[in-house]
Coordinates of C-alpha atoms (C1' of nucleotides) in Angstrom, one line a residue:
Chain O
X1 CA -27.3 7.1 11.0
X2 CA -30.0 5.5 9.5
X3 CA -28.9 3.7 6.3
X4 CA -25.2 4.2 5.9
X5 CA -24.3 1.5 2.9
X6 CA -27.6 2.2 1.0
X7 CA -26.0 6.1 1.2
X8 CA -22.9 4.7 0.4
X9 CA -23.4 2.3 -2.5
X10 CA -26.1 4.9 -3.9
X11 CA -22.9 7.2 -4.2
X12 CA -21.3 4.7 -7.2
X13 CA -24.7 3.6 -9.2
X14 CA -28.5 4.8 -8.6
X15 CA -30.4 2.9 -6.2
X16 CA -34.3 1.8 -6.7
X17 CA -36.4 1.9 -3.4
X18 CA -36.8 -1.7 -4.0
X19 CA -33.2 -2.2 -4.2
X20 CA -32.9 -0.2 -1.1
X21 CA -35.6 -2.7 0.3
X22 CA -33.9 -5.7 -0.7
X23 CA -30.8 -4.4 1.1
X24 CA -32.0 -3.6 4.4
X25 CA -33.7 -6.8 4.3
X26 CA -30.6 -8.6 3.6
X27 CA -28.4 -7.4 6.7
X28 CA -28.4 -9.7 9.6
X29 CA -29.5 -8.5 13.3
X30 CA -27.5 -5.6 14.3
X31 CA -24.8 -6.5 16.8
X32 CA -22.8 -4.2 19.1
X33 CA -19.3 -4.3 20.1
X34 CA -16.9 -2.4 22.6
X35 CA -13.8 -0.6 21.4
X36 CA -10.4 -2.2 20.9
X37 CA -11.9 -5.7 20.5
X38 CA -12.0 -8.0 17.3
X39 CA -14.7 -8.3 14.8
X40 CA -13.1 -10.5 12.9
X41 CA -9.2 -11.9 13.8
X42 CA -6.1 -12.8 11.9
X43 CA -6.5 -16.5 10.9
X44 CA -10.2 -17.0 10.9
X45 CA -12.4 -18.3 8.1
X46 CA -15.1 -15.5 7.4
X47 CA -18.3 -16.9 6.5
X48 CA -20.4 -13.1 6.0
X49 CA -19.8 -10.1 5.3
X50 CA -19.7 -8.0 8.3
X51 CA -20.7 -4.6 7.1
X52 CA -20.3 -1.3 9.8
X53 CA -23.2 0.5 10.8
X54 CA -22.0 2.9 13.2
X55 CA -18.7 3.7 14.5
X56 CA -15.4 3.1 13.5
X57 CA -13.4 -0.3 12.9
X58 CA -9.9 -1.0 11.0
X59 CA -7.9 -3.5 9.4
X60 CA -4.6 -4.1 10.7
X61 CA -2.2 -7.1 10.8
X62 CA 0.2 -7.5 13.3
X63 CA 3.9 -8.8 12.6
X64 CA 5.1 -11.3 15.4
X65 CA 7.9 -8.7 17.1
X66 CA 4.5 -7.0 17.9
X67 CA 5.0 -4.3 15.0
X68 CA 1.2 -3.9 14.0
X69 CA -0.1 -1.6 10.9
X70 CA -3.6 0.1 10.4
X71 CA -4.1 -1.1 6.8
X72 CA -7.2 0.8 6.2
X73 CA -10.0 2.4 8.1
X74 CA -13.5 1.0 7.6
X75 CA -16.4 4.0 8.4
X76 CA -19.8 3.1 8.4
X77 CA -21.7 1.9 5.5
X78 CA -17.8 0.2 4.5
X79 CA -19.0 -3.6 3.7
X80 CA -15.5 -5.3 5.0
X81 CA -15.2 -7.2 1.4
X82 CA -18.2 -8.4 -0.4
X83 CA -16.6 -11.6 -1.1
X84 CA -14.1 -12.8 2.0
X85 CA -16.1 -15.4 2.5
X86 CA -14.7 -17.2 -0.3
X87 CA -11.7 -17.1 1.4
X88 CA -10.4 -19.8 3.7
X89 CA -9.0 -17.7 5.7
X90 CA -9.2 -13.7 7.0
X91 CA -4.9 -12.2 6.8
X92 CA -6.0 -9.5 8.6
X93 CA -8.3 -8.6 11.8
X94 CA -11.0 -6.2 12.0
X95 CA -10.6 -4.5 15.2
X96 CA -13.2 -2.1 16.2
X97 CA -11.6 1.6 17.2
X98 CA -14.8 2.9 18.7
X99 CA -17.7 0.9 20.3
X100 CA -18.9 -0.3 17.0
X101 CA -22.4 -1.6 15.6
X102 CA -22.7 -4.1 12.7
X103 CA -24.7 -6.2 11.0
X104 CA -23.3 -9.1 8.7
X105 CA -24.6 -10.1 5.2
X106 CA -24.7 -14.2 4.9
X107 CA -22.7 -15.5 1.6
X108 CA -25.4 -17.0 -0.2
X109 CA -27.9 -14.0 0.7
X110 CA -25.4 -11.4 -0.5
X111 CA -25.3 -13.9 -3.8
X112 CA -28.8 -13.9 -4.2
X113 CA -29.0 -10.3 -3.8
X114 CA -26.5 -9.4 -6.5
X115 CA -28.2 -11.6 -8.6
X116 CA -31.5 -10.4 -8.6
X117 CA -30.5 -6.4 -8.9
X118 CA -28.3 -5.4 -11.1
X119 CA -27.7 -2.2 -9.8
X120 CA -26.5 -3.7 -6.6
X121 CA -24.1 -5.9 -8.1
X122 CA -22.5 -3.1 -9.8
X123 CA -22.5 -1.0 -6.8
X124 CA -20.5 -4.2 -5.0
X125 CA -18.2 -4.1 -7.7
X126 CA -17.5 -0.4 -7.6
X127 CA -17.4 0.1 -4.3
X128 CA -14.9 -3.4 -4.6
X129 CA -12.7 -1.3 -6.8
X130 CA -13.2 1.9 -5.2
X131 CA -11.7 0.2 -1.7
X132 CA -9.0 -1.1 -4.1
X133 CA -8.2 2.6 -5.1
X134 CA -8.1 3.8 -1.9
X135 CA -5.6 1.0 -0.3
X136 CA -3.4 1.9 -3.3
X137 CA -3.5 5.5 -2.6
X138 CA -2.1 4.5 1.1
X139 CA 0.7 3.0 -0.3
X140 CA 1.0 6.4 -2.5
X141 CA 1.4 8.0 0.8
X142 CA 3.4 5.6 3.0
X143 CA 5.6 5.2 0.0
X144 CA 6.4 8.5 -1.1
X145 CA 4.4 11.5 1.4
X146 CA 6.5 13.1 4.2
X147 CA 4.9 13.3 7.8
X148 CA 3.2 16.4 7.3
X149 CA 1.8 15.4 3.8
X150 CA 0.4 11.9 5.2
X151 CA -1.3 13.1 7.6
X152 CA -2.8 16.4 5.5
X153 CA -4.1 13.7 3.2
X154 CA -5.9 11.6 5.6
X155 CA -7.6 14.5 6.7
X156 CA -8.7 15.4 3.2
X157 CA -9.7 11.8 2.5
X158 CA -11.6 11.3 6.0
X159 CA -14.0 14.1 5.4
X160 CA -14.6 13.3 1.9
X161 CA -15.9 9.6 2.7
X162 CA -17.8 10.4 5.5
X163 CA -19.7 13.4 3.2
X164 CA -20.6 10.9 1.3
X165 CA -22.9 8.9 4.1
X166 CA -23.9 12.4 5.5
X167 CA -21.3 12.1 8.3
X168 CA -19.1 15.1 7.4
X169 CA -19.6 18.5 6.3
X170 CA -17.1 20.1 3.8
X171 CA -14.9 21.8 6.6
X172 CA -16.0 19.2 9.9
X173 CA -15.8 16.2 10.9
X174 CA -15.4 13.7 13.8
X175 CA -12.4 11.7 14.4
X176 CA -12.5 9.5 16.7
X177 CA -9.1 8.4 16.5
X178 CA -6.2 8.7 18.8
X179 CA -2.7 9.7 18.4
X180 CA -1.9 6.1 18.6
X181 CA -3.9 5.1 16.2
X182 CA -2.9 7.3 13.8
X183 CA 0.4 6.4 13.9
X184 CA -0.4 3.0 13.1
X185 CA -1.7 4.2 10.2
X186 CA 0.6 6.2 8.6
X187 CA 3.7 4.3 9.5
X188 CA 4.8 6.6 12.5
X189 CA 5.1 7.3 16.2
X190 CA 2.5 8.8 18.6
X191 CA 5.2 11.2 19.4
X192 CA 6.3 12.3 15.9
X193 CA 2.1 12.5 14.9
X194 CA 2.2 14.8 18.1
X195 CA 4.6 17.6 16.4
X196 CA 3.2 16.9 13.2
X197 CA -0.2 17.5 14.2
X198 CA 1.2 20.6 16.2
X199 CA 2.5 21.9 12.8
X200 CA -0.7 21.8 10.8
X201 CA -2.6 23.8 13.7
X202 CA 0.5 25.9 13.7
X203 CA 0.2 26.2 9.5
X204 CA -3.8 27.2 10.9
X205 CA -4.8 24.6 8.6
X206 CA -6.4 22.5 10.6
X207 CA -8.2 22.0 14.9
X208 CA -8.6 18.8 16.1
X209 CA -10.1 19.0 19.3
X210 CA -12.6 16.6 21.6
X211 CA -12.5 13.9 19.0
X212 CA -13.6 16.5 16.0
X213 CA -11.7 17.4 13.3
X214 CA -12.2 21.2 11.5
X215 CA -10.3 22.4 8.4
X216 CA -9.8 25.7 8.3
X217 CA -8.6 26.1 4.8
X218 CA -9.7 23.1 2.6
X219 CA -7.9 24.2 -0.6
X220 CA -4.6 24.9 1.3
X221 CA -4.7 21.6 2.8
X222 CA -5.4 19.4 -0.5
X223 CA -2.3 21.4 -2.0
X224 CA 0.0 20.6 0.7
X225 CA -1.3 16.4 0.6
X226 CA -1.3 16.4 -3.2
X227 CA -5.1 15.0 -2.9
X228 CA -7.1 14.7 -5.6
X229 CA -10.5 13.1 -5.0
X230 CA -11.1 11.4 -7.9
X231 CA -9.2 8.1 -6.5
X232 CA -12.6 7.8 -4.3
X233 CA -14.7 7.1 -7.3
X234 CA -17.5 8.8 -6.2
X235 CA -19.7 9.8 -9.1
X236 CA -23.4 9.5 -8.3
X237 CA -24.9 12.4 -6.9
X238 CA -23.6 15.5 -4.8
X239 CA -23.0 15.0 -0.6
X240 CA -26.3 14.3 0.7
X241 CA -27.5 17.1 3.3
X242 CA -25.0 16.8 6.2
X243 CA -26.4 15.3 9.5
X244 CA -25.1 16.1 12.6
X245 CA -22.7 13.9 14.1
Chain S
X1 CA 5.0 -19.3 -21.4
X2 CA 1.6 -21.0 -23.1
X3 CA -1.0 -20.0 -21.0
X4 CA -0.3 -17.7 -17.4
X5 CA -3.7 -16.8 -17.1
X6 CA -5.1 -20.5 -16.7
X7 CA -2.2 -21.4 -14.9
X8 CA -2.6 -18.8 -12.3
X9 CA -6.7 -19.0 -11.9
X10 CA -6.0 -22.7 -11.5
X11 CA -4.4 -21.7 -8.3
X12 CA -7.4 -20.5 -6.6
X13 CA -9.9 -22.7 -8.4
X14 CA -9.4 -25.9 -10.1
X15 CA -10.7 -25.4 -13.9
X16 CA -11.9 -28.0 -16.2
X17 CA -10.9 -28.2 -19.9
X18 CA -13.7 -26.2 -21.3
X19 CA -12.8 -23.4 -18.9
X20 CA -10.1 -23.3 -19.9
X21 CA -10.9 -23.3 -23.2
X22 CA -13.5 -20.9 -23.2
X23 CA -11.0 -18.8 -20.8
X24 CA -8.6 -18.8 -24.3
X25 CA -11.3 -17.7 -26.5
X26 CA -12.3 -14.9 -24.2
X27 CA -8.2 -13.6 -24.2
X28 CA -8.4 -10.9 -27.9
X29 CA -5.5 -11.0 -30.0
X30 CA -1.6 -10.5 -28.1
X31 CA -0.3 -7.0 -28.4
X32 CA 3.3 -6.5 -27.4
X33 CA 4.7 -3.1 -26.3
X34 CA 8.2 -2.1 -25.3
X35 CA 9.6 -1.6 -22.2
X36 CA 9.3 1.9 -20.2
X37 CA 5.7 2.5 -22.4
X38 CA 2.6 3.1 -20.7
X39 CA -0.4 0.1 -21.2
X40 CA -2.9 2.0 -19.8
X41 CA -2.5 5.9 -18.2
X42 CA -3.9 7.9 -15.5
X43 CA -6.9 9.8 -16.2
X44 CA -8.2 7.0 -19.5
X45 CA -11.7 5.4 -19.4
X46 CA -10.8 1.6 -19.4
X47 CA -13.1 -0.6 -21.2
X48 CA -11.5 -3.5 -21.2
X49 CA -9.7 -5.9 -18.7
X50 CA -5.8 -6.4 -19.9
X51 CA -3.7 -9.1 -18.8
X52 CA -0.3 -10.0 -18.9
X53 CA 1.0 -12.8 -20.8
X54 CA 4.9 -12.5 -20.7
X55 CA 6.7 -9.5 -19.2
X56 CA 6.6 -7.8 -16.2
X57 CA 4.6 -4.5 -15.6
X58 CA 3.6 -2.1 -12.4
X59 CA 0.7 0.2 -11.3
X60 CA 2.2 3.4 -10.6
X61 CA 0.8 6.7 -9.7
X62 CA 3.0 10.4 -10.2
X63 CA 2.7 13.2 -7.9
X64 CA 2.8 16.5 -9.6
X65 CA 6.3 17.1 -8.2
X66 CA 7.5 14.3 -10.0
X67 CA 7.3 11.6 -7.1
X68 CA 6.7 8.5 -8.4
X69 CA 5.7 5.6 -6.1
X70 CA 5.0 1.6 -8.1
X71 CA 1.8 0.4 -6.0
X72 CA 2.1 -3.0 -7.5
X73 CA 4.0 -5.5 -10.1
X74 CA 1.9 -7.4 -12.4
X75 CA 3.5 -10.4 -13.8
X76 CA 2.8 -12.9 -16.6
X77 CA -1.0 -14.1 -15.6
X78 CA -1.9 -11.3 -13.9
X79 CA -5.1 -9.7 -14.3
X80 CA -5.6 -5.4 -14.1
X81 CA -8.8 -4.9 -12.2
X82 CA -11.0 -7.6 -13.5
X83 CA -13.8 -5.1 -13.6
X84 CA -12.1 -1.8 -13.9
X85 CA -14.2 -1.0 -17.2
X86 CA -16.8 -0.2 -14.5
X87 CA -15.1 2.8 -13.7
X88 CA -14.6 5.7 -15.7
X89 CA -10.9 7.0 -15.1
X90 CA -7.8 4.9 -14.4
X91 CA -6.1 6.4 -10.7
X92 CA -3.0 5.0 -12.1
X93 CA -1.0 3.7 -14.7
X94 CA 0.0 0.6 -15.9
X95 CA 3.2 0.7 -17.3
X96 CA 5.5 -1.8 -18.9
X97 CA 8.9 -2.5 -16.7
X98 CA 10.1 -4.8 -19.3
X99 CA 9.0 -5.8 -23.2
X100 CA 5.4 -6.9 -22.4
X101 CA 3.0 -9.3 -24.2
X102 CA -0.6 -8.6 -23.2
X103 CA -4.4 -9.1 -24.4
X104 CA -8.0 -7.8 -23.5
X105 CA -10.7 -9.4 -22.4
X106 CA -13.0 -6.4 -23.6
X107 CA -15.7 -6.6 -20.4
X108 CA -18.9 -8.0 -22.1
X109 CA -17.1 -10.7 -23.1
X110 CA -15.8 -11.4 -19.1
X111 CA -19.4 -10.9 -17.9
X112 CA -20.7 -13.6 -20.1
X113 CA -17.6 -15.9 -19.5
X114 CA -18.6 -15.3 -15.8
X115 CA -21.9 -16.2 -16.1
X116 CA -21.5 -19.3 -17.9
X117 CA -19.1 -20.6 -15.4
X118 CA -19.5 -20.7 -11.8
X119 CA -15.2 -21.9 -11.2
X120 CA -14.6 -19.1 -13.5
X121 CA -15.9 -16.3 -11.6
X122 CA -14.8 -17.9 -8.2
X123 CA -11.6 -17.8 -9.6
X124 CA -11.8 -14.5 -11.0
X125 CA -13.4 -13.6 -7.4
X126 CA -10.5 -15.1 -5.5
X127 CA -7.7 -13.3 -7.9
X128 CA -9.0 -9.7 -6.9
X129 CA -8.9 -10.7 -3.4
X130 CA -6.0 -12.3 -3.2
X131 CA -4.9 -8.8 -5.1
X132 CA -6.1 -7.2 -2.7
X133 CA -4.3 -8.8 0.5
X134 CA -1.2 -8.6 -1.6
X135 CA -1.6 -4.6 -1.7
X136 CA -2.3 -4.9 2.1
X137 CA 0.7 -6.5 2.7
X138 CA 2.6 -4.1 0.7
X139 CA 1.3 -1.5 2.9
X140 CA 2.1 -3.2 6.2
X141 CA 5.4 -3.2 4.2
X142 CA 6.1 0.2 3.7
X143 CA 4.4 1.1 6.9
X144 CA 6.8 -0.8 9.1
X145 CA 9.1 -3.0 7.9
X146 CA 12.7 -1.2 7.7
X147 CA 14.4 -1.2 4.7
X148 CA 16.0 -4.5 4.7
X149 CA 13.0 -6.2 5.6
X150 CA 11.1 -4.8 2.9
X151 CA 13.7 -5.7 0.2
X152 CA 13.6 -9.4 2.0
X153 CA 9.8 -9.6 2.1
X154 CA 9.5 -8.6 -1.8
X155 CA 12.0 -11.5 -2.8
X156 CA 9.7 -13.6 -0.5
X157 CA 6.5 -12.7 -2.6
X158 CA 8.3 -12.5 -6.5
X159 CA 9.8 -16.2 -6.2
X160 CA 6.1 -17.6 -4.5
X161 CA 3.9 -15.6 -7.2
X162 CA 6.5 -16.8 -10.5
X163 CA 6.4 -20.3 -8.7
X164 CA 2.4 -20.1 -8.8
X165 CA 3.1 -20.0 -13.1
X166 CA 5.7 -22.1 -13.6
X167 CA 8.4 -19.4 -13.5
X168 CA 10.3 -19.7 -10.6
X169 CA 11.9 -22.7 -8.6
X170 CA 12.3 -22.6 -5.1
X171 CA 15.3 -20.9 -4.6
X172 CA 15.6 -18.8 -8.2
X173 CA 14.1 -16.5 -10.9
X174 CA 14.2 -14.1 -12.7
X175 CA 14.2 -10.5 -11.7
X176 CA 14.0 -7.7 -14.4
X177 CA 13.8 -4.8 -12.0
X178 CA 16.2 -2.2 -11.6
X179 CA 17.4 -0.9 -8.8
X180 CA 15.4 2.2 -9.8
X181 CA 12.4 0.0 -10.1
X182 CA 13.0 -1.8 -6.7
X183 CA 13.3 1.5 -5.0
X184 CA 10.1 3.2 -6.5
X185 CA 8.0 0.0 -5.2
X186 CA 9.5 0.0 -1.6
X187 CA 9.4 3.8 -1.1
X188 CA 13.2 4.0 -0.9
X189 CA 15.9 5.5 -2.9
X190 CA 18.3 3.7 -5.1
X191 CA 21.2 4.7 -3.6
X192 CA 19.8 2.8 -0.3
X193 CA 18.4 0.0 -2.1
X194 CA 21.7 -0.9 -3.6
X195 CA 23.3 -0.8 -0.4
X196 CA 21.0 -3.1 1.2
X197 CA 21.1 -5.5 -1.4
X198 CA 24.8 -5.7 -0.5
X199 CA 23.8 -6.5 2.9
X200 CA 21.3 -9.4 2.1
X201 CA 24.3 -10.5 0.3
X202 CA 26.5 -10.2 2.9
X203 CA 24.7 -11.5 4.8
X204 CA 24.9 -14.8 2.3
X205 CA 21.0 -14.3 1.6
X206 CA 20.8 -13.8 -2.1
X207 CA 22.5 -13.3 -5.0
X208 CA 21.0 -10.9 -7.8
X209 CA 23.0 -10.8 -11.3
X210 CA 22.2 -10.0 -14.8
X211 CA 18.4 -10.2 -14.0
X212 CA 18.3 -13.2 -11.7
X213 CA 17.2 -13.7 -8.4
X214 CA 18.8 -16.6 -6.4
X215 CA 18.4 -17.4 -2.5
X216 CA 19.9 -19.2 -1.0
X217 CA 19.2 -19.6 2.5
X218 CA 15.3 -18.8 1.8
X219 CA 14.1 -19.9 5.5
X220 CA 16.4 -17.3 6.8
X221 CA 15.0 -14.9 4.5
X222 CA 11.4 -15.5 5.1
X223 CA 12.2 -14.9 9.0
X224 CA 14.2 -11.6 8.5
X225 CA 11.3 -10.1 6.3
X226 CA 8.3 -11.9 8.4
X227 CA 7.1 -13.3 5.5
X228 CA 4.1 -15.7 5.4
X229 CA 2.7 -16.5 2.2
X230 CA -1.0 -17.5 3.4
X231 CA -1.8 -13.9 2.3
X232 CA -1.2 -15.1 -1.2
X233 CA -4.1 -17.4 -0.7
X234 CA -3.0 -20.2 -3.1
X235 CA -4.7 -22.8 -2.1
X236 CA -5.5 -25.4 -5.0
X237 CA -2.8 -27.8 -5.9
X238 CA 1.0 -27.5 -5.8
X239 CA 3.4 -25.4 -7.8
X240 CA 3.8 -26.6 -11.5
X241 CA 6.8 -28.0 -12.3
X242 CA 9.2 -25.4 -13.1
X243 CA 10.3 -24.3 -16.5
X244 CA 13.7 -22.3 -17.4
X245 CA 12.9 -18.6 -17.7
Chain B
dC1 C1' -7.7 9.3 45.8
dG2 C1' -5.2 6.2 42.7
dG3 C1' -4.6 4.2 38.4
dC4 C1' -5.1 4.4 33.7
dT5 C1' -5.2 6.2 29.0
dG6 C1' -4.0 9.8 25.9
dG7 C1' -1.3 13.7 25.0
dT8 C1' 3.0 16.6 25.3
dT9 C1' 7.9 17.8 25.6
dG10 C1' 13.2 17.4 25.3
dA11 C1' 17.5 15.1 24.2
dT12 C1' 19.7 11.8 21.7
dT13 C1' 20.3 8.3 18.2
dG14 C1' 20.0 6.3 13.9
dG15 C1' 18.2 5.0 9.4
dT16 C1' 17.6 7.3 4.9
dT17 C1' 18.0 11.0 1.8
dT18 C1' 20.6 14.0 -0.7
dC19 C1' 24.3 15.4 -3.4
dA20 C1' 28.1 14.4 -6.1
dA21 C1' 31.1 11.8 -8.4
dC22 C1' 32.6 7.8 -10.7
dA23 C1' 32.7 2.9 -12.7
dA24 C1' 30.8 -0.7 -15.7
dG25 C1' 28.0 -2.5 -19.4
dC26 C1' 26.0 -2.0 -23.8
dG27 C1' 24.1 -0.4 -28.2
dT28 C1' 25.0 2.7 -31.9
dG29 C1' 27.2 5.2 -35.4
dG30 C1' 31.3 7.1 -37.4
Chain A
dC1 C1' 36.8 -1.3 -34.6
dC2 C1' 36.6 2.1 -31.3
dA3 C1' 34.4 6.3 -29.6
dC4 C1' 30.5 8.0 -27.7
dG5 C1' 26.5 8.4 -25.0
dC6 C1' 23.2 6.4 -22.1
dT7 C1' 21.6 3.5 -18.5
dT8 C1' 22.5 1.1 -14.4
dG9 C1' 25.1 0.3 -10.5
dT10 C1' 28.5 1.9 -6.7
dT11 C1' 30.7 4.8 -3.3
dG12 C1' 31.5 8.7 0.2
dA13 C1' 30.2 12.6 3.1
dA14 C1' 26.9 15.6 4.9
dA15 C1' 22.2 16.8 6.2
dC16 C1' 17.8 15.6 7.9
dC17 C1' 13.6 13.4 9.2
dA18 C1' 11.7 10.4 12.3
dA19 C1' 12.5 6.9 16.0
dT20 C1' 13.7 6.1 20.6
dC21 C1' 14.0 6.9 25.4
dA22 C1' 12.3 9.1 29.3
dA23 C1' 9.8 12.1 31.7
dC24 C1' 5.7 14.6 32.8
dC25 C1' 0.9 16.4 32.5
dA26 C1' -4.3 16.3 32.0
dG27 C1' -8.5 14.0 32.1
dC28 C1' -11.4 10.3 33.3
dC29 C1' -13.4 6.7 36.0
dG30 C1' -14.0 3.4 39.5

DNA sequence: CGGCTGGTTGATTGGTTTCAACAAGCGTGG
DNA sequence: CCACGCTTGTTGAAACCAATCAACCAGCCG
């Protein structure tokens, strides 16, 4: 992946080549990480944003009793809040799922950068609000989705993000995830994400195989999870062409 | 209550006089509506940023099966989406729980109150992050909290936000949600929220009656939810001195 | 080969939902 | 003033979804 959160942030307002410029230019030196470590932990006081560049990372907060939740998946070109570092301190960790390169955005560059284009600031902001929409649509699903439906809907919402930095086509996509973490993210057990995953391939709706994900029948899926795009926000632009991945 | 808005920004930033002032003259005229009426719906281009001033409302988002889920409550002070107007259709509604008071701050009028004061926007910064962890933490909650715990965490975070305004001592305040209401927010029926309430009191936890909210062991409730409230990320100054509600 | 992680399966338990009925409080209109 | 309807709260029994516990299997890597 080249440019993921030019691709991304071009996907919620129009993006100059000089704004595109000014972006690269403003992310820090690339920095790797292995799976399962911290990017960022519970407690710390962030000073950058840390934005993803390849892999895949989380936010999850762990209760003491050792209970821990996925809050939200971060994919790359996801900027992990434009403005924590106004914060004095992070109530979450960013845990990296997969080995995981990022690059981090200094507070007072990232303020000079909104400043001088407003496109970018906007794009901050929607993409700010767009991340909003999406957490809310989590609690839609913990709150009020069976099993089945959670995990149909995270597998209509997965595919649609990463089409939108060129990571996905319409019926494929990888998944890096494991059973494990999926349950932490829906609120379940690796066991009971076992059957339910052994229903959807049953339904023929879905393969997920090797770490790749393939819908078979888009439209059935999206009935059965009650998703409906439009929480994403995305409004500039079709999918760019789909890479492979 | 005179002013919510101040008095909750305050919390994150300290404010001088003329921000405060200038934060008054940016609020447009009150507009009451009654209970069980939507503010804003699903679908509707905001262009404006409303905000509570007495009342309590909620986000909420319908399935088309009639499922209803509450993703957040929005009490007196409360900003919806400081920047929303940048996007062009509401995911969700905001609905009035109770008789609500609100006003607009239409969004040019924000942007240039932003602009001419740096505490202001922090502030304004701070509130949608601080939003934010709150709708994290109420997806931890659903995700894997049990049912008791949940009930317990959310009479954690009511009391600590009211107390942030002036509304709520330590131990007591008011709580206008039904059980109905209570069990759309926690992703629970009604029937099993109203018998866990009679656990937590029980239990000698609370007691709710005609709209109140009083604990009165709250140590014991914080450590049967798990509650810690530096995801609330009030960090300027103490409560104000409480007021009868 | 051994050890580890990730995935699969079965039996059992238990927290919640569902369905159904009823009680209490309250505003309204006859 | 009381009757009525409506909302809100309460209770019991049955059904169900998902968690728990406990194995076991497959693949991978040192």
């Amino acid at each position: 992946m080249h440019d993921p959160l030019a691709a991304k942030l071009a996907r919620y307002v129009p993006l100059s080549v000089a704004d595109r410029m000014w972006l690269s230019e403003a992310l820090g030196p690339a920095r790797s990480i292995a799976a399962r470590t911290d990017i960022i932990d519970e407690g710390e006081d962030p000073h950058a944003v840390n934005v993803i560049l390849e892999g895949w990372a989380c936010r999850s907060r762990q209760l003491v009793d050792g209970r821990r939740q996925i809050v939200s998946l971060l994919l790359p070109g996801d900027p992990c809040d434009p403005h924590v570092f106004l914060l004095d301190q992070m109530d979450h960790a960013i845990s990296a799922l997969t080995p995981v390169v990022y690059a981090q955005i200094p507070g007072p560059v990232l303020q000079e950068l909104t400043a001088r284009s407003a496109a970018l600031d906007r794009a901050f902001q929607r993409e700010a609000l767009a991340t909003a929409a999406i957490q809310r649509e989590w609690t839609v699903s913990l709150g009020c989705r069976s099993g089945i439906e959670r995990l149909a809907h995270l597998f209509c919402e997965l595919p649609t993000r990463l089409s939108a930095i060129g990571l996905a086509t319409r019926t494929s996509c990888p998944l890096p995830l494991t059973q494990h973490d999926l349950a932490h993210s829906l609120g379940q057990t690796s066991v009971h994400i076992n059957r339910t995953l052994q229903e959807l391939r049953a339904q023929g709706l879905i393969t997920l195989r090797s770490r790749r994900l393939t819908i078979h029948d888009p439209a059935r899926l999206a009935e059965l999870a009650h998703f409906d795009a439009s929480y994403l926000h995305f409004t500039v632009g079709s999918d760019p062409p789909p890479v492979e991945a």
